[in-house]
Coordinates of C-alpha atoms and ligand atoms in Angstrom, one line a residue:
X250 CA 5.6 -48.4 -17.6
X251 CA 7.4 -49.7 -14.2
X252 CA 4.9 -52.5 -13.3
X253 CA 7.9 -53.7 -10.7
X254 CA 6.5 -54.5 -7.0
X255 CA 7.9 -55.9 -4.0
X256 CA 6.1 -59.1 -2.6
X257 CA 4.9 -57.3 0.5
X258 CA 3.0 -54.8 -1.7
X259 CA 1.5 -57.7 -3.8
X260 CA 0.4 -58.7 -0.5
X261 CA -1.0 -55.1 0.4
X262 CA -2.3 -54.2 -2.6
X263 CA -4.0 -58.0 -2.9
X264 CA -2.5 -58.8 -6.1
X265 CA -4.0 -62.5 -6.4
X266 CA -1.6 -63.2 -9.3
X267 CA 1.7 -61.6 -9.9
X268 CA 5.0 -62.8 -11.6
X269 CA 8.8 -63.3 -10.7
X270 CA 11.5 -62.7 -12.7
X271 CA 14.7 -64.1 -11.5
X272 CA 17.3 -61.5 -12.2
X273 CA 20.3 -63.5 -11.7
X274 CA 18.8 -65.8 -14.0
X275 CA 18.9 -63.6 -17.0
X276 CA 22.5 -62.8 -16.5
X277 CA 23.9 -65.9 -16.0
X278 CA 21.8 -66.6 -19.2
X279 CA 23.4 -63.6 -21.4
X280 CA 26.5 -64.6 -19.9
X281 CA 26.4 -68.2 -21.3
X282 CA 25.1 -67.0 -24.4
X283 CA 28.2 -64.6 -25.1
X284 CA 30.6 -67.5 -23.8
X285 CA 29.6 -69.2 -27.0
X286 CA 28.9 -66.4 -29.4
X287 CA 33.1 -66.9 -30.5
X288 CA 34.1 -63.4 -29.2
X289 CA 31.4 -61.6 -30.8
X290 CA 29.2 -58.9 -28.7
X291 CA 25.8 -59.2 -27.6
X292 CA 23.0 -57.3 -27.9
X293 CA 19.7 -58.1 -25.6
X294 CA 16.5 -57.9 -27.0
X295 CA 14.4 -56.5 -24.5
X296 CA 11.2 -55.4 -27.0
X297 CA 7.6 -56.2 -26.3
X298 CA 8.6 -55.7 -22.0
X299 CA 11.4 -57.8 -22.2
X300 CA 9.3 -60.6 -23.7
X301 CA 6.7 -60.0 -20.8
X302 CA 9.7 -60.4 -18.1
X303 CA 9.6 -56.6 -17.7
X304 CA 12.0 -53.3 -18.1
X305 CA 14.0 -51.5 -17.5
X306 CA 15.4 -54.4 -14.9
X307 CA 15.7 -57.0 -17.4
X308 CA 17.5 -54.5 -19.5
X309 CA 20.0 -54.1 -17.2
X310 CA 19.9 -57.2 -15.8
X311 CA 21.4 -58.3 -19.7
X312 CA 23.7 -55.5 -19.4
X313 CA 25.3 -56.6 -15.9
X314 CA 25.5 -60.2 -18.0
X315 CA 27.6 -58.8 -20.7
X316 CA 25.5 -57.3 -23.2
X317 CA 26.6 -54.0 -24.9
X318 CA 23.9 -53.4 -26.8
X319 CA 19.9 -53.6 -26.4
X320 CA 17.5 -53.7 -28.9
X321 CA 13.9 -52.7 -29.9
X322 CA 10.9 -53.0 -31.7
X323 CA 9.4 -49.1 -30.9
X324 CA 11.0 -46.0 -30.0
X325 CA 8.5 -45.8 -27.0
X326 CA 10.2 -48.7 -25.4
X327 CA 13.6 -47.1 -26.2
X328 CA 12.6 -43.9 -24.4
X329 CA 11.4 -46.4 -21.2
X330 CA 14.9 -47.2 -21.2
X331 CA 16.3 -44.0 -21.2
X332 CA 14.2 -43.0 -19.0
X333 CA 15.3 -45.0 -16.7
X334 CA 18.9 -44.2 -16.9
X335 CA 20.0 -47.0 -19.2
X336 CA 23.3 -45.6 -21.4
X337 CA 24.0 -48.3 -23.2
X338 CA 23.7 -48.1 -27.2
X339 CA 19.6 -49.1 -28.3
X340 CA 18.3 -50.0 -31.4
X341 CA 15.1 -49.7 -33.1
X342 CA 14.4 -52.9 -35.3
X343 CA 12.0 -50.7 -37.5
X344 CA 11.7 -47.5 -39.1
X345 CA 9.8 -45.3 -37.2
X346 CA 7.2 -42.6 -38.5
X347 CA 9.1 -39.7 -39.5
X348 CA 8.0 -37.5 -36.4
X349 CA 9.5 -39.8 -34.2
X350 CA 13.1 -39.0 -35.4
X351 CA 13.2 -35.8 -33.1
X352 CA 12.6 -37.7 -30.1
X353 CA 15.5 -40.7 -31.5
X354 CA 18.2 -38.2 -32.1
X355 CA 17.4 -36.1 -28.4
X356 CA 17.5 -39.4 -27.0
X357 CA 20.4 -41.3 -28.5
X358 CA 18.1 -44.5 -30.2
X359 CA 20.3 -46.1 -32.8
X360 CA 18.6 -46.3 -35.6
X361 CA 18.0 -48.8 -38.2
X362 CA 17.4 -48.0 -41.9
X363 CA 16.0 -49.2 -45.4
X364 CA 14.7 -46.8 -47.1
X365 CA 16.6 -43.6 -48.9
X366 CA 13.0 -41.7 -47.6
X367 CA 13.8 -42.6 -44.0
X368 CA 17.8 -41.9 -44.1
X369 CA 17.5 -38.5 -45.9
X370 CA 15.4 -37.4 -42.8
X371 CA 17.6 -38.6 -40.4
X372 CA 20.7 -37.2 -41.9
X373 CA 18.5 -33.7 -42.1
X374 CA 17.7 -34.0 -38.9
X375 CA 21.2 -34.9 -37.6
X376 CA 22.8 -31.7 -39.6
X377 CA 20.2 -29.4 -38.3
X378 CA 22.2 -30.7 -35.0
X379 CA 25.5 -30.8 -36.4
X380 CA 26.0 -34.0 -35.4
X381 CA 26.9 -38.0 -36.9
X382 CA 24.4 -40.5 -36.2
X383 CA 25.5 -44.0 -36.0
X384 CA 22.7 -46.0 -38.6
X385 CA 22.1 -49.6 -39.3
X386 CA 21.0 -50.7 -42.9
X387 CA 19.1 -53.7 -42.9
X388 CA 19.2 -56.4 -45.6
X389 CA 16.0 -58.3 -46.8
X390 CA 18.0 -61.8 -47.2
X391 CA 14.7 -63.4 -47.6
X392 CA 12.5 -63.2 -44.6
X393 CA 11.0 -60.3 -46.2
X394 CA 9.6 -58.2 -43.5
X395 CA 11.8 -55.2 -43.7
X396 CA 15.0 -54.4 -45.1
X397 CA 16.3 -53.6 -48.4
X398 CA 16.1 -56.0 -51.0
X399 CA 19.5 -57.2 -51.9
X400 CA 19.5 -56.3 -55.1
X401 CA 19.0 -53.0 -54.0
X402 CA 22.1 -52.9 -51.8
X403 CA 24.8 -51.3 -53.7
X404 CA 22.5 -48.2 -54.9
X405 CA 21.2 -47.4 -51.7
X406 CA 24.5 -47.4 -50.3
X407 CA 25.9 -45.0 -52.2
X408 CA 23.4 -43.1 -51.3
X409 CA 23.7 -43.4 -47.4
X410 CA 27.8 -43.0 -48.3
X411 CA 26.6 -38.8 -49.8
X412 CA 24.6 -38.3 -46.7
X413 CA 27.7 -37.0 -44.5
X414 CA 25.9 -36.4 -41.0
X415 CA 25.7 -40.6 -41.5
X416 CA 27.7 -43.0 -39.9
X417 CA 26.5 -46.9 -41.1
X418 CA 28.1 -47.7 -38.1
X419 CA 26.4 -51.4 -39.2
X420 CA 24.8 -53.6 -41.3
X421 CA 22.4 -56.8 -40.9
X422 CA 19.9 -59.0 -41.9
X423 CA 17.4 -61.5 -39.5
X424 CA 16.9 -65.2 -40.3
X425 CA 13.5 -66.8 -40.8
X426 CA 14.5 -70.7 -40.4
X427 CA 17.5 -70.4 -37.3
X428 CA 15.3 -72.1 -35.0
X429 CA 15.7 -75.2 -37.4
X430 CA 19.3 -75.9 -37.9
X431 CA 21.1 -76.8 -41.0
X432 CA 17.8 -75.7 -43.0
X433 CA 19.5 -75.0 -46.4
X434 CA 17.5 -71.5 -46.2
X435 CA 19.9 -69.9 -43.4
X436 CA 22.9 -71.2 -45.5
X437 CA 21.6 -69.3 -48.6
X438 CA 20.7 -66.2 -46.6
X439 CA 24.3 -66.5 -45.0
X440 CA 26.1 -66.9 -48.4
X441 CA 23.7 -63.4 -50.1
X442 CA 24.1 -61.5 -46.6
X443 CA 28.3 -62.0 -46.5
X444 CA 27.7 -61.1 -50.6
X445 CA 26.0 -58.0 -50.1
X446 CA 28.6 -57.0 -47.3
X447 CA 31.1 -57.4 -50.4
X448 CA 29.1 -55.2 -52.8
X449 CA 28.6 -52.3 -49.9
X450 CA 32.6 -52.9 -48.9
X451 CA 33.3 -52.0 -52.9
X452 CA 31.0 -49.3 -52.6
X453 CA 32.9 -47.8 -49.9
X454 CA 30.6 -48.8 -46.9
X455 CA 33.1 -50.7 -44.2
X456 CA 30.7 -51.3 -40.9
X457 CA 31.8 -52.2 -37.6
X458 CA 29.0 -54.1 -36.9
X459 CA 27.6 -57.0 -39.3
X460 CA 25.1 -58.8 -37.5
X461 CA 22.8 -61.9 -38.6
X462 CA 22.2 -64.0 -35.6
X463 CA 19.0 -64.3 -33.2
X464 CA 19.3 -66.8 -30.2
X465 CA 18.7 -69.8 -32.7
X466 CA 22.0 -69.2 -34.3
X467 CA 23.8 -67.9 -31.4
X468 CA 23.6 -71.1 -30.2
X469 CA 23.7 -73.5 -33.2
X470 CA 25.7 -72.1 -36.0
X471 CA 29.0 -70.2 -35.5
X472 CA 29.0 -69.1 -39.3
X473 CA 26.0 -66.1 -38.3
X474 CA 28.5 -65.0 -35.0
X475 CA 30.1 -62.1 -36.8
X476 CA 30.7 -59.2 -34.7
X477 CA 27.0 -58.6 -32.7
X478 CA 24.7 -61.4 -31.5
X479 CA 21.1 -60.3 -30.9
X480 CA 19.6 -62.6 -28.3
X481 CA 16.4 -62.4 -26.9
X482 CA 14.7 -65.7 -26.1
X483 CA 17.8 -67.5 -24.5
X484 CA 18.3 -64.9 -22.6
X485 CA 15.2 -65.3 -20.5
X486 CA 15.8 -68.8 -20.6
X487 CA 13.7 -70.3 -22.9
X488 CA 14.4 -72.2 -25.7
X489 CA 14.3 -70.7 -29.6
X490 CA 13.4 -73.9 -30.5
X491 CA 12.3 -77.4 -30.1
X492 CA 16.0 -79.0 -31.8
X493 CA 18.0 -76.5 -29.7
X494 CA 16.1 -77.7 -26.0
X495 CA 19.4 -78.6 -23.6
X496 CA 22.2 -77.0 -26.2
X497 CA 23.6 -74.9 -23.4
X498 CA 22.9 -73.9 -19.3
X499 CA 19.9 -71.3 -19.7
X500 CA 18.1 -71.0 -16.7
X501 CA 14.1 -70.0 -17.0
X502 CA 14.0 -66.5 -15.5
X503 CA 9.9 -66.0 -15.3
X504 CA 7.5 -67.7 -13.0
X505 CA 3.8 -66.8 -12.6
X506 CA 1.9 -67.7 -9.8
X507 CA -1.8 -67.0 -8.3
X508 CA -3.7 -67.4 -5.6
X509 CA -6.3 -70.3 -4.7
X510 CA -9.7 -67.8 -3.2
X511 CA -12.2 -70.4 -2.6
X512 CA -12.5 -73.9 -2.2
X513 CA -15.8 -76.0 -1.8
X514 CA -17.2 -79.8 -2.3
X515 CA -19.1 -80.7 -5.1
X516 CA -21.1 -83.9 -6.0
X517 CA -21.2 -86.4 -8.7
X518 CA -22.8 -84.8 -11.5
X519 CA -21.9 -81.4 -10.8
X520 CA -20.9 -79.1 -14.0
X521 CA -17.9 -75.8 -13.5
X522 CA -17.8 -72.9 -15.1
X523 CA -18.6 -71.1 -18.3
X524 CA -20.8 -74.2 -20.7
X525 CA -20.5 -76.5 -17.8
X526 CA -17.6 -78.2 -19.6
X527 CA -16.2 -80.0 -16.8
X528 CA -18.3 -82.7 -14.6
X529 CA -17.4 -84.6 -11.6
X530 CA -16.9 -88.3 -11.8
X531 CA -17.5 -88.4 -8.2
X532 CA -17.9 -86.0 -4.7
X533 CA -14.6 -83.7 -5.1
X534 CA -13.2 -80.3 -4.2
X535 CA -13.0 -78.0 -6.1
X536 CA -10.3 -75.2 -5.7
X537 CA -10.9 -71.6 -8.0
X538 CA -7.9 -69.7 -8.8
X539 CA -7.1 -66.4 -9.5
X540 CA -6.1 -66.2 -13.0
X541 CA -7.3 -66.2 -16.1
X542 CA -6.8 -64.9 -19.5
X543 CA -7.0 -61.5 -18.7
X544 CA -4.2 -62.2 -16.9
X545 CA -2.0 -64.1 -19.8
X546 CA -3.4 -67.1 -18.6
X547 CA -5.0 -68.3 -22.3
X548 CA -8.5 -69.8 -22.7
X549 CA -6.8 -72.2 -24.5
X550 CA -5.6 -73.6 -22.0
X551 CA -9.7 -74.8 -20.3
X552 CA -9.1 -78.5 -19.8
X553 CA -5.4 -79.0 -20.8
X554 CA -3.3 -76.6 -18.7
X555 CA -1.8 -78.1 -15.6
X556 CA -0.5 -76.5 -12.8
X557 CA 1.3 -77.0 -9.4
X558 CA 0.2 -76.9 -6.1
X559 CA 2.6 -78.1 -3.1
X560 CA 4.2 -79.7 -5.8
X561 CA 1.5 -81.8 -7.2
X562 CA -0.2 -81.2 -10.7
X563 CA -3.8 -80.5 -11.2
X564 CA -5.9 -80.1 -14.5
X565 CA -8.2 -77.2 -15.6
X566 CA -11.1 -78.0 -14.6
X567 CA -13.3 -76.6 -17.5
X568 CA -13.0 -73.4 -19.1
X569 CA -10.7 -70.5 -18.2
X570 CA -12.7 -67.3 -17.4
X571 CA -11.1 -63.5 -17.7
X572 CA -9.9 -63.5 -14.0
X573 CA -10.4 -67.1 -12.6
X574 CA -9.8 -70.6 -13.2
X575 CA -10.8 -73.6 -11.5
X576 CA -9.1 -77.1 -10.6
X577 CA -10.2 -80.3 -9.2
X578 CA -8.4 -81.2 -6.2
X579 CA -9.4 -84.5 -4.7
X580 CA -9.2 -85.0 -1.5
X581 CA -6.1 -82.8 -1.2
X582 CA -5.0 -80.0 1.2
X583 CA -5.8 -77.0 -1.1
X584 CA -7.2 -74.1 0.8
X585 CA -7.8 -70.9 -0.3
X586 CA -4.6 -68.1 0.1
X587 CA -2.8 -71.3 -1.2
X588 CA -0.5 -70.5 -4.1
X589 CA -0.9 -72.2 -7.9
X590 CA 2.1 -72.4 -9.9
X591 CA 1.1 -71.6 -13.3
X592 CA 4.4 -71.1 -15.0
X593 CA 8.0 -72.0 -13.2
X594 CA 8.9 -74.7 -10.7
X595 CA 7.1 -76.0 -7.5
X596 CA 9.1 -78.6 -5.4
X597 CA 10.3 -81.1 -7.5
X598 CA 8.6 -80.2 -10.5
X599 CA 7.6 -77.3 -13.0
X600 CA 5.9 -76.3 -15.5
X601 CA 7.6 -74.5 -18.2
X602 CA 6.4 -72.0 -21.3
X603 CA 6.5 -74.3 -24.1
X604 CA 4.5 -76.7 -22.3
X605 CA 1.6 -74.6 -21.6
X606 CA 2.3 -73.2 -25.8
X607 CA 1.9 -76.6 -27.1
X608 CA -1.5 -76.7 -25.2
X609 CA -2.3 -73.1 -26.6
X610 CA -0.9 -74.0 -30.5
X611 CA 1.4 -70.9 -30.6
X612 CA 5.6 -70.6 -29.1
X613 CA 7.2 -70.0 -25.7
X614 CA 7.6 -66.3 -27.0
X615 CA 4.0 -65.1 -26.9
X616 CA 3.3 -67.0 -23.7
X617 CA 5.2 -64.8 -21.3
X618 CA 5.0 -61.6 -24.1
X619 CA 1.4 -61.8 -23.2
X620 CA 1.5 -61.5 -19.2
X621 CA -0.4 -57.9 -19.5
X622 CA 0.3 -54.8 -16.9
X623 CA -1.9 -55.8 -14.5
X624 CA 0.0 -58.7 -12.9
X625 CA 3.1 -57.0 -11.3
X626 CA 6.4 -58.4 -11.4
X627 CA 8.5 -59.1 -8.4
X628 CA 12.4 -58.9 -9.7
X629 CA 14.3 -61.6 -7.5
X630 CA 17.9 -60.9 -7.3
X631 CA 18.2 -57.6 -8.6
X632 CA 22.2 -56.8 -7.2
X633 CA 24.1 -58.6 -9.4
X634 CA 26.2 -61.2 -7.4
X635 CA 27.0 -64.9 -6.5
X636 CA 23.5 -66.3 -7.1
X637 CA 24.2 -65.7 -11.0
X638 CA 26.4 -69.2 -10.9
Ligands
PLP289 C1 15.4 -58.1 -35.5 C2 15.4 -59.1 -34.4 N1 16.6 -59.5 -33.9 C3 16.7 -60.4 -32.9 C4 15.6 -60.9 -32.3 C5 15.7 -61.9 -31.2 O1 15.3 -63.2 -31.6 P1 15.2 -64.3 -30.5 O2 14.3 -63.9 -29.4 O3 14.8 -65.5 -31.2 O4 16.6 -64.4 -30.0 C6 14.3 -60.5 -32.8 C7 13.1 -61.1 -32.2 O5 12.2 -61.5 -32.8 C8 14.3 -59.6 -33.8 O6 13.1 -59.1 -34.3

């Protein structure tokens, strides 16, 4: 899925909404983020379309930063990448169905595993090739999504240490509370992870990689370094949380923007779109976008969401439809072809994800996760070179 166009065929093709994704941005990000990550490596976590900012560029783009590793959360976005000609080492977050593992080992995805079900396949599968396959065991320290419970460690690793076409090239856990620092809950998941890596040491299991930290503790706590970051927010430039806003340099890399198609004058009185929501105080123009939740643009967003035009801010004007929005512009010079600023900066101002996700009641994370295929993404900056800063 390559939804990459250049601006001229957005024009052709009349794309009245499309996004940009600042290329140079995201490595100067991933190269700030492994600046501070105290010699460890960096993986880029480039699942769910590179958080909506789109592969395989921003997979590469992380790459060209300084990354050495990408991750995943399917092995369908893994096989994108390869695809694409991306080398680099990828892993799968998850366990995959088992008939997936054919199409993991043909195409190099590292994966991750927790269960003895899971790793006995893989190590079948990887003899049947006479090969080693490089696995990572994940920990449940306590978030308890997936990973093996830690009590369960030590057994399971002597297991994975009698299945010989395995390598556990690593070991890691994920943190539920980073995004807060100092919660006492990271410390405790710290202190059982570096525990368990004692118990699978004395059971013979040495990894090269131990890995804990997400872009919360990349940035905030130096204890979760180890040897592999996995950063995915920060690298796009967005913040992993509200405590960590302004910690480092991280420059947004995503900016949406749409069209203005019609404009016209309404009176006093008059009620806009779906339930007549909003009504004019007085005689006004009133400018209709091309955007709308279909678009990632949420409905959430009817009556709160501002965006920019020439720099100035406008309101929703009433409720967000599937393709089209509409603002109230005064007086002002807002014609249609202008162009709205939904997301990103506009003269001297911007509007940035977590402002349009504390309208909407979620994070910065599903904001741009949510841009769908249809808006195509122009990729600015795609060499790598002096613009990075
Ligand atoms: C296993 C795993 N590691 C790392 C990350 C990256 O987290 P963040 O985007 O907060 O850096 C994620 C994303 O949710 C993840 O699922």
């Amino acid at each position: 899925m390559d939804m990459s166009l250049t601006r001229a065929e957005v024009e052709e093709r009349g794309h009245p909404v499309w996004a940009e994704v600042d290329l140079g941005a995201i490595r100067h990000n991933v190269r700030t983020l492994a600046a501070h990550a105290s010699g460890a490596e960096l993986m880029g976590v480039v699942k769910g379309y590179a958080y909506g900012h789109g592969n395989p560029q921003s997979a590469i783009a992380m790459l060209q930063g300084g990354a050495t590793r990408l991750g995943v959360a399917r092995v369908a976005e893994g096989l994108h990448l390869r695809q694409a000609g991306v080398a680099a080492p990828i892993h799968v977050f998850t366990e995959p169905p088992p008939g997936a593992i054919t199409a993991m080992l043909d195409h190099d995805l590292t994966p991750t595993v927790y269960t003895e079900a899971f790793a006995r396949v893989v190590s079948d599968a990887a003899k049947e090739r006479g090969r080693r396959v490089p696995v990572h065991l994940k920990v449940d320290s306590g978030m308890h999504r997936v990973g093996v419970p830690a009590e369960d460690v030590a057994s399971v690793a002597r297991s994975l240490v009698a299945m010989e076409a395995l390598e556990v090239e690593g070991v890691w856990s994920h943190l539920a509370v980073a995004d807060v620092p100092n919660h006492p809950f990271t410390r405790m998941q710290i202190d059982l992870f570096q525990k368990t890596l004692e118990e699978l040491d004395t059971a013979g299991v040495k990894p090269r990689y131990r890995h804990l930290a997400n872009s919360a503790a990349t940035m905030s706590d130096p204890d979760t370094h180890l040897d592999l970051v996995r950063c995915g927010i920060a690298s796009y430039g967005l913040w992993p949380g509200r405590d960590l806003l302004g910690i480092l340099d991280l420059r947004p890399a995503l900016a949406l923007r749409a069209r203005v198609n019609m404009t016209k004058v309404l009176e006093a009185g008059d009620g806009v779109s779906y339930g007549l929501r909003y009504s004019l105080a007085q005689r006004s123009r009133i400018a209709t976008v091309t955007a709308g939740y279909a678009d990632g643009y949420d409905r959430r967003l009817s009556g709160r969401g501002d965006v920019l035009i020439g720099g100035r801010r406008y309101r929703v004007s009433g409720t967000v439809c599937m393709d089209q929005f509409m603002l109230d512009v005064g007086e002002d010079d807002v014609e249609a072809g202008s162009i709205a600023t939904l997301i990103g900066d506009d003269a001297d101002d911007a509007v940035r994800a977590e402002e349009l996700a504390v309208h909407v009641g979620t994070i910065n994370y599903e904001v741009t996760t949510r841009i769908p295929s249809r808006v195509p993404r122009i990729f600015l900056n795609e060499t790598a070179g002096g613009d990075d800063g």
